[in-house]
């Protein structure tokens, strides 16, 4: 069924996602759009029940305050403004309304129904996927992470054997990751899985590339090329499935917010892409993706699997990737994951990993001077990946992890713990 929707127009607020989440939590679907959307574009969305003008600190762009077109006010839909003093609507708030005020706007003023839930979402997406794909095949990059696993389950529900899953080992996977993907998806779930070992191909492309944006774009573009090659070996492949989610799109930049970081499945796609894109999760926040996975019947250990970025360890081996640092990241990350599991922290902490910067420091090993890399540990908790807090780890756990890393991982002589929340830091370093 078609869900009622509230449109949030971005006039420079840094809290668009917070407003969207609060509306969705009340059972009404919401989406964020740029301030310069036209009246015709809004009218074309026949399920819109109301509009929220959301102003804020980024409202001035190129020396001029952005504003919606006057025609927006003439559409006849109920409107509310937040922190936008020049808005031409009667309902105004200086800050995000409380729950009761928001409920009054959604249900009394707009007449929206609380029909946003995962069951309805899945039904809608299954219909949309079938309409888009028809009798053609979809090629899906299956990393084994939450997003790609949920996309796979949703596509299987919609089109069954028309889905072809491809797992690419780009040499930037965690320890044992590719082996685990093959075991779970091919051997346990009987997926139509193609395994491609492209480690050397990716690492050679990334050689001497230090800029994080450049690395992400190279990895994203090379992924597409690998898929194009695999598709060329198959008949009927016309679509590429992707696990793009809402934070990926938001963080890749809007008209009133600068890019936080490009995502390999948003900013790294080549212009001459030979596939149509199937992105059924692109309007979901991370916790909603997990809820979708549970609704689809995926096992909880898969749905709540440790998040892992598409570029993999490529954004955790900071700067230009070298083989020694890449291996140190992989080994130290495996130690951290093992010790967190032993302590029960794997069920408590949302995301935890290690990373290694591209500089060394002086240390002492075996009574001799050494000049080696530091390992940085990051452990954060979040609901939707838009904000994050730091896990306050027990000191004994940190010491145990530290001692194992220093004794078991080559080319490392320091272990550090990152205490920075999001914002102002991002969850990943690159």
Tab-separated table of N, CA, C and O in Angstrom, residues 146-211:
chain	number	residue	atom	x	y	z
A	146	UNK	N	25.426	-6.215	6.404
A	146	UNK	CA	23.986	-6.076	6.659
A	146	UNK	C	23.248	-5.575	5.420
A	146	UNK	O	22.241	-6.153	5.002
A	147	UNK	N	23.734	-4.485	4.823
A	147	UNK	CA	23.013	-3.867	3.706
A	147	UNK	C	22.877	-4.805	2.520
A	147	UNK	O	21.787	-4.985	1.971
A	148	UNK	N	23.984	-5.416	2.104
A	148	UNK	CA	23.915	-6.289	0.932
A	148	UNK	C	23.116	-7.556	1.229
A	148	UNK	O	22.426	-8.082	0.345
A	149	UNK	N	23.182	-8.046	2.470
A	149	UNK	CA	22.416	-9.236	2.824
A	149	UNK	C	20.920	-8.965	2.787
A	149	UNK	O	20.130	-9.788	2.290
A	150	UNK	N	20.500	-7.810	3.312
A	150	UNK	CA	19.080	-7.460	3.295
A	150	UNK	C	18.604	-7.215	1.866
A	150	UNK	O	17.503	-7.633	1.489
A	151	UNK	N	19.424	-6.541	1.068
A	151	UNK	CA	19.070	-6.347	-0.348
A	151	UNK	C	18.908	-7.695	-1.031
A	151	UNK	O	17.957	-7.910	-1.795
A	152	UNK	N	19.824	-8.629	-0.760
A	152	UNK	CA	19.736	-9.954	-1.372
A	152	UNK	C	18.428	-10.636	-0.991
A	152	UNK	O	17.726	-11.188	-1.845
A	153	UNK	N	18.076	-10.590	0.307
A	153	UNK	CA	16.835	-11.231	0.760
A	153	UNK	C	15.613	-10.592	0.120
A	153	UNK	O	14.664	-11.286	-0.277
A	154	UNK	N	15.634	-9.264	-0.002
A	154	UNK	CA	14.496	-8.556	-0.597
A	154	UNK	C	14.377	-8.874	-2.090
A	154	UNK	O	13.277	-9.090	-2.611
A	155	UNK	N	15.511	-8.935	-2.775
A	155	UNK	CA	15.490	-9.257	-4.200
A	155	UNK	C	15.068	-10.704	-4.444
A	155	UNK	O	14.357	-11.004	-5.403
A	156	UNK	N	15.515	-11.599	-3.566
A	156	UNK	CA	15.102	-12.998	-3.702
A	156	UNK	C	13.589	-13.116	-3.533
A	156	UNK	O	12.918	-13.852	-4.262
A	157	UNK	N	13.034	-12.371	-2.555
A	157	UNK	CA	11.583	-12.381	-2.347
A	157	UNK	C	10.850	-11.853	-3.575
A	157	UNK	O	9.779	-12.347	-3.946
A	158	UNK	N	11.452	-10.855	-4.229
A	158	UNK	CA	10.788	-10.216	-5.365
A	158	UNK	C	10.969	-10.978	-6.675
A	158	UNK	O	10.015	-11.148	-7.440
A	159	UNK	N	12.202	-11.440	-6.944
A	159	UNK	CA	12.479	-11.998	-8.277
A	159	UNK	C	13.158	-13.365	-8.255
A	159	UNK	O	13.502	-13.903	-9.306
A	160	UNK	N	13.381	-13.930	-7.079
A	160	UNK	CA	13.901	-15.287	-6.970
A	160	UNK	C	15.201	-15.525	-7.707
A	160	UNK	O	16.201	-14.839	-7.496
A	161	UNK	N	15.196	-16.505	-8.615
A	161	UNK	CA	16.407	-16.942	-9.314
A	161	UNK	C	16.901	-15.949	-10.364
A	161	UNK	O	17.931	-16.177	-10.995
A	162	UNK	N	16.165	-14.861	-10.543
A	162	UNK	CA	16.661	-13.820	-11.451
A	162	UNK	C	17.813	-13.049	-10.824
A	162	UNK	O	18.465	-12.248	-11.496
A	163	UNK	N	18.091	-13.271	-9.543
A	163	UNK	CA	19.184	-12.611	-8.848
A	163	UNK	C	20.459	-13.435	-8.963
A	163	UNK	O	20.459	-14.639	-8.695
A	164	UNK	N	21.539	-12.779	-9.370
A	164	UNK	CA	22.864	-13.398	-9.397
A	164	UNK	C	23.757	-12.617	-8.425
A	164	UNK	O	23.968	-11.422	-8.603
A	165	UNK	N	24.250	-13.290	-7.382
A	165	UNK	CA	25.095	-12.628	-6.377
A	165	UNK	C	26.569	-12.805	-6.727
A	165	UNK	O	27.001	-13.903	-7.099
A	166	UNK	N	27.314	-11.736	-6.585
A	166	UNK	CA	28.751	-11.777	-6.844
A	166	UNK	C	29.495	-11.266	-5.610
A	166	UNK	O	29.223	-10.163	-5.133
A	167	UNK	N	30.388	-12.088	-5.103
A	167	UNK	CA	31.240	-11.642	-3.997
A	167	UNK	C	32.634	-11.390	-4.542
A	167	UNK	O	33.285	-12.284	-5.076
A	168	UNK	N	33.077	-10.135	-4.426
A	168	UNK	CA	34.401	-9.741	-4.916
A	168	UNK	C	35.340	-9.575	-3.732
A	168	UNK	O	35.095	-8.762	-2.837
A	169	UNK	N	36.411	-10.346	-3.740
A	169	UNK	CA	37.461	-10.166	-2.739
A	169	UNK	C	38.438	-9.139	-3.303
A	169	UNK	O	39.233	-9.440	-4.178
A	170	UNK	N	38.330	-7.902	-2.802
A	170	UNK	CA	39.171	-6.825	-3.327
A	170	UNK	C	40.488	-6.678	-2.565
A	170	UNK	O	41.225	-5.702	-2.751
A	171	UNK	N	40.789	-7.658	-1.733
A	171	UNK	CA	42.036	-7.611	-0.974
A	171	UNK	C	41.959	-6.702	0.228
A	171	UNK	O	42.956	-6.512	0.923
A	172	UNK	N	40.780	-6.147	0.475
A	172	UNK	CA	40.585	-5.199	1.568
A	172	UNK	C	39.548	-5.719	2.559
A	172	UNK	O	38.958	-4.957	3.323
A	173	UNK	N	39.341	-7.041	2.548
A	173	UNK	CA	38.379	-7.668	3.439
A	173	UNK	C	39.007	-7.917	4.809
A	173	UNK	O	40.227	-7.967	4.958
A	174	UNK	N	38.142	-8.100	5.815
A	174	UNK	CA	38.620	-8.486	7.133
A	174	UNK	C	39.101	-9.940	7.099
A	174	UNK	O	38.775	-10.701	6.186
A	175	UNK	N	39.835	-10.333	8.111
A	175	UNK	CA	40.386	-11.681	8.173
A	175	UNK	C	39.258	-12.713	8.159
A	175	UNK	O	38.337	-12.655	8.962
A	176	UNK	N	39.323	-13.635	7.212
A	176	UNK	CA	38.341	-14.701	7.108
A	176	UNK	C	37.001	-14.288	6.541
A	176	UNK	O	36.068	-15.104	6.488
A	177	UNK	N	36.869	-13.038	6.068
A	177	UNK	CA	35.573	-12.527	5.622
A	177	UNK	C	35.063	-13.222	4.366
A	177	UNK	O	33.910	-13.654	4.309
A	178	UNK	N	35.904	-13.354	3.374
A	178	UNK	CA	35.457	-13.979	2.126
A	178	UNK	C	35.087	-15.439	2.346
A	178	UNK	O	34.088	-15.934	1.802
A	179	UNK	N	35.879	-16.133	3.148
A	179	UNK	CA	35.578	-17.525	3.451
A	179	UNK	C	34.218	-17.658	4.140
A	179	UNK	O	33.441	-18.576	3.867
A	180	UNK	N	33.919	-16.714	5.035
A	180	UNK	CA	32.649	-16.717	5.753
A	180	UNK	C	31.474	-16.465	4.804
A	180	UNK	O	30.420	-17.107	4.910
A	181	UNK	N	31.657	-15.518	3.878
A	181	UNK	CA	30.596	-15.212	2.910
A	181	UNK	C	30.265	-16.445	2.070
A	181	UNK	O	29.092	-16.776	1.855
A	182	UNK	N	31.284	-17.135	1.598
A	182	UNK	CA	31.070	-18.333	0.789
A	182	UNK	C	30.348	-19.407	1.593
A	182	UNK	O	29.400	-20.042	1.116
A	183	UNK	N	30.774	-19.600	2.834
A	183	UNK	CA	30.159	-20.626	3.675
A	183	UNK	C	28.682	-20.341	3.932
A	183	UNK	O	27.829	-21.221	3.779
A	184	UNK	N	28.369	-19.094	4.307
A	184	UNK	CA	26.992	-18.753	4.664
A	184	UNK	C	26.083	-18.737	3.447
A	184	UNK	O	25.029	-19.375	3.425
A	185	UNK	N	26.491	-18.004	2.402
A	185	UNK	CA	25.576	-17.787	1.284
A	185	UNK	C	25.536	-18.938	0.288
A	185	UNK	O	24.458	-19.297	-0.194
A	186	UNK	N	26.675	-19.514	-0.030
A	186	UNK	CA	26.657	-20.604	-1.009
A	186	UNK	C	26.283	-21.928	-0.349
A	186	UNK	O	25.420	-22.655	-0.850
A	187	UNK	N	26.912	-22.217	0.780
A	187	UNK	CA	26.739	-23.532	1.382
A	187	UNK	C	25.500	-23.645	2.265
A	187	UNK	O	24.886	-24.704	2.347
A	188	UNK	N	25.141	-22.542	2.965
A	188	UNK	CA	24.006	-22.605	3.887
A	188	UNK	C	22.715	-22.067	3.278
A	188	UNK	O	21.645	-22.637	3.487
A	189	UNK	N	22.808	-20.945	2.545
A	189	UNK	CA	21.603	-20.323	2.007
A	189	UNK	C	21.342	-20.681	0.541
A	189	UNK	O	20.347	-20.251	-0.037
A	190	UNK	N	22.259	-21.439	-0.065
A	190	UNK	CA	22.087	-21.928	-1.437
A	190	UNK	C	21.866	-20.793	-2.436
A	190	UNK	O	21.060	-20.897	-3.363
A	191	UNK	N	22.574	-19.694	-2.217
A	191	UNK	CA	22.467	-18.564	-3.141
A	191	UNK	C	23.242	-18.846	-4.422
A	191	UNK	O	24.198	-19.625	-4.436
A	192	UNK	N	22.816	-18.226	-5.507
A	192	UNK	CA	23.537	-18.304	-6.776
A	192	UNK	C	24.719	-17.349	-6.675
A	192	UNK	O	24.629	-16.180	-7.039
A	193	UNK	N	25.834	-17.830	-6.140
A	193	UNK	CA	26.965	-16.979	-5.771
A	193	UNK	C	28.179	-17.217	-6.656
A	193	UNK	O	28.637	-18.348	-6.830
A	194	UNK	N	28.694	-16.127	-7.213
A	194	UNK	CA	29.939	-16.154	-7.978
A	194	UNK	C	31.018	-15.489	-7.141
A	194	UNK	O	30.842	-14.377	-6.637
A	195	UNK	N	32.164	-16.183	-6.963
A	195	UNK	CA	33.278	-15.637	-6.181
A	195	UNK	C	34.382	-15.162	-7.114
A	195	UNK	O	34.805	-15.893	-8.006
A	196	UNK	N	34.820	-13.913	-6.912
A	196	UNK	CA	35.868	-13.328	-7.756
A	196	UNK	C	37.002	-12.838	-6.858
A	196	UNK	O	36.803	-11.974	-5.998
A	197	UNK	N	38.185	-13.383	-7.040
A	197	UNK	CA	39.356	-12.909	-6.297
A	197	UNK	C	40.067	-11.859	-7.145
A	197	UNK	O	40.773	-12.173	-8.094
A	198	UNK	N	39.831	-10.585	-6.809
A	198	UNK	CA	40.422	-9.471	-7.564
A	198	UNK	C	41.396	-8.674	-6.700
A	198	UNK	O	41.599	-7.483	-6.923
A	199	UNK	N	41.995	-9.322	-5.723
A	199	UNK	CA	42.854	-8.633	-4.758
A	199	UNK	C	43.972	-7.838	-5.424
A	199	UNK	O	44.134	-6.636	-5.174
A	200	UNK	N	44.728	-8.498	-6.264
A	200	UNK	CA	45.872	-7.833	-6.891
A	200	UNK	C	45.420	-6.704	-7.806
A	200	UNK	O	46.075	-5.664	-7.910
A	201	UNK	N	44.324	-6.890	-8.466
A	201	UNK	CA	43.791	-5.875	-9.381
A	201	UNK	C	43.462	-4.582	-8.630
A	201	UNK	O	43.826	-3.493	-9.055
A	202	UNK	N	42.784	-4.704	-7.484
A	202	UNK	CA	42.419	-3.528	-6.710
A	202	UNK	C	43.647	-2.872	-6.077
A	202	UNK	O	43.808	-1.640	-6.125
A	203	UNK	N	44.510	-3.679	-5.488
A	203	UNK	CA	45.667	-3.116	-4.795
A	203	UNK	C	46.615	-2.404	-5.754
A	203	UNK	O	47.229	-1.401	-5.402
A	204	UNK	N	46.728	-2.906	-6.974
A	204	UNK	CA	47.587	-2.227	-7.950
A	204	UNK	C	46.984	-0.894	-8.373
A	204	UNK	O	47.702	0.092	-8.577
A	205	UNK	N	45.658	-0.836	-8.493
A	205	UNK	CA	44.991	0.424	-8.833
A	205	UNK	C	45.152	1.466	-7.725
A	205	UNK	O	45.170	2.667	-7.979
A	206	UNK	N	45.229	0.995	-6.485
A	206	UNK	CA	45.298	1.889	-5.323
A	206	UNK	C	46.722	2.261	-4.926
A	206	UNK	O	46.914	3.078	-4.018
A	207	UNK	N	47.683	1.707	-5.609
A	207	UNK	CA	49.074	1.955	-5.243
A	207	UNK	C	49.422	3.449	-5.332
A	207	UNK	O	49.126	4.111	-6.326
A	208	UNK	N	49.981	3.967	-4.242
A	208	UNK	CA	50.408	5.374	-4.128
A	208	UNK	C	49.251	6.380	-4.112
A	208	UNK	O	49.488	7.583	-4.235
A	209	UNK	N	48.017	5.915	-3.952
A	209	UNK	CA	46.866	6.816	-3.863
A	209	UNK	C	46.578	7.087	-2.392
A	209	UNK	O	46.182	6.188	-1.653
A	210	UNK	N	46.745	8.346	-1.956
A	210	UNK	CA	46.605	8.681	-0.544
A	210	UNK	C	45.292	9.377	-0.202
A	210	UNK	O	44.791	9.246	0.919
A	211	UNK	N	44.738	10.127	-1.148
A	211	UNK	CA	43.525	10.893	-0.863
A	211	UNK	C	42.335	9.962	-0.633
A	211	UNK	O	42.048	9.108	-1.483
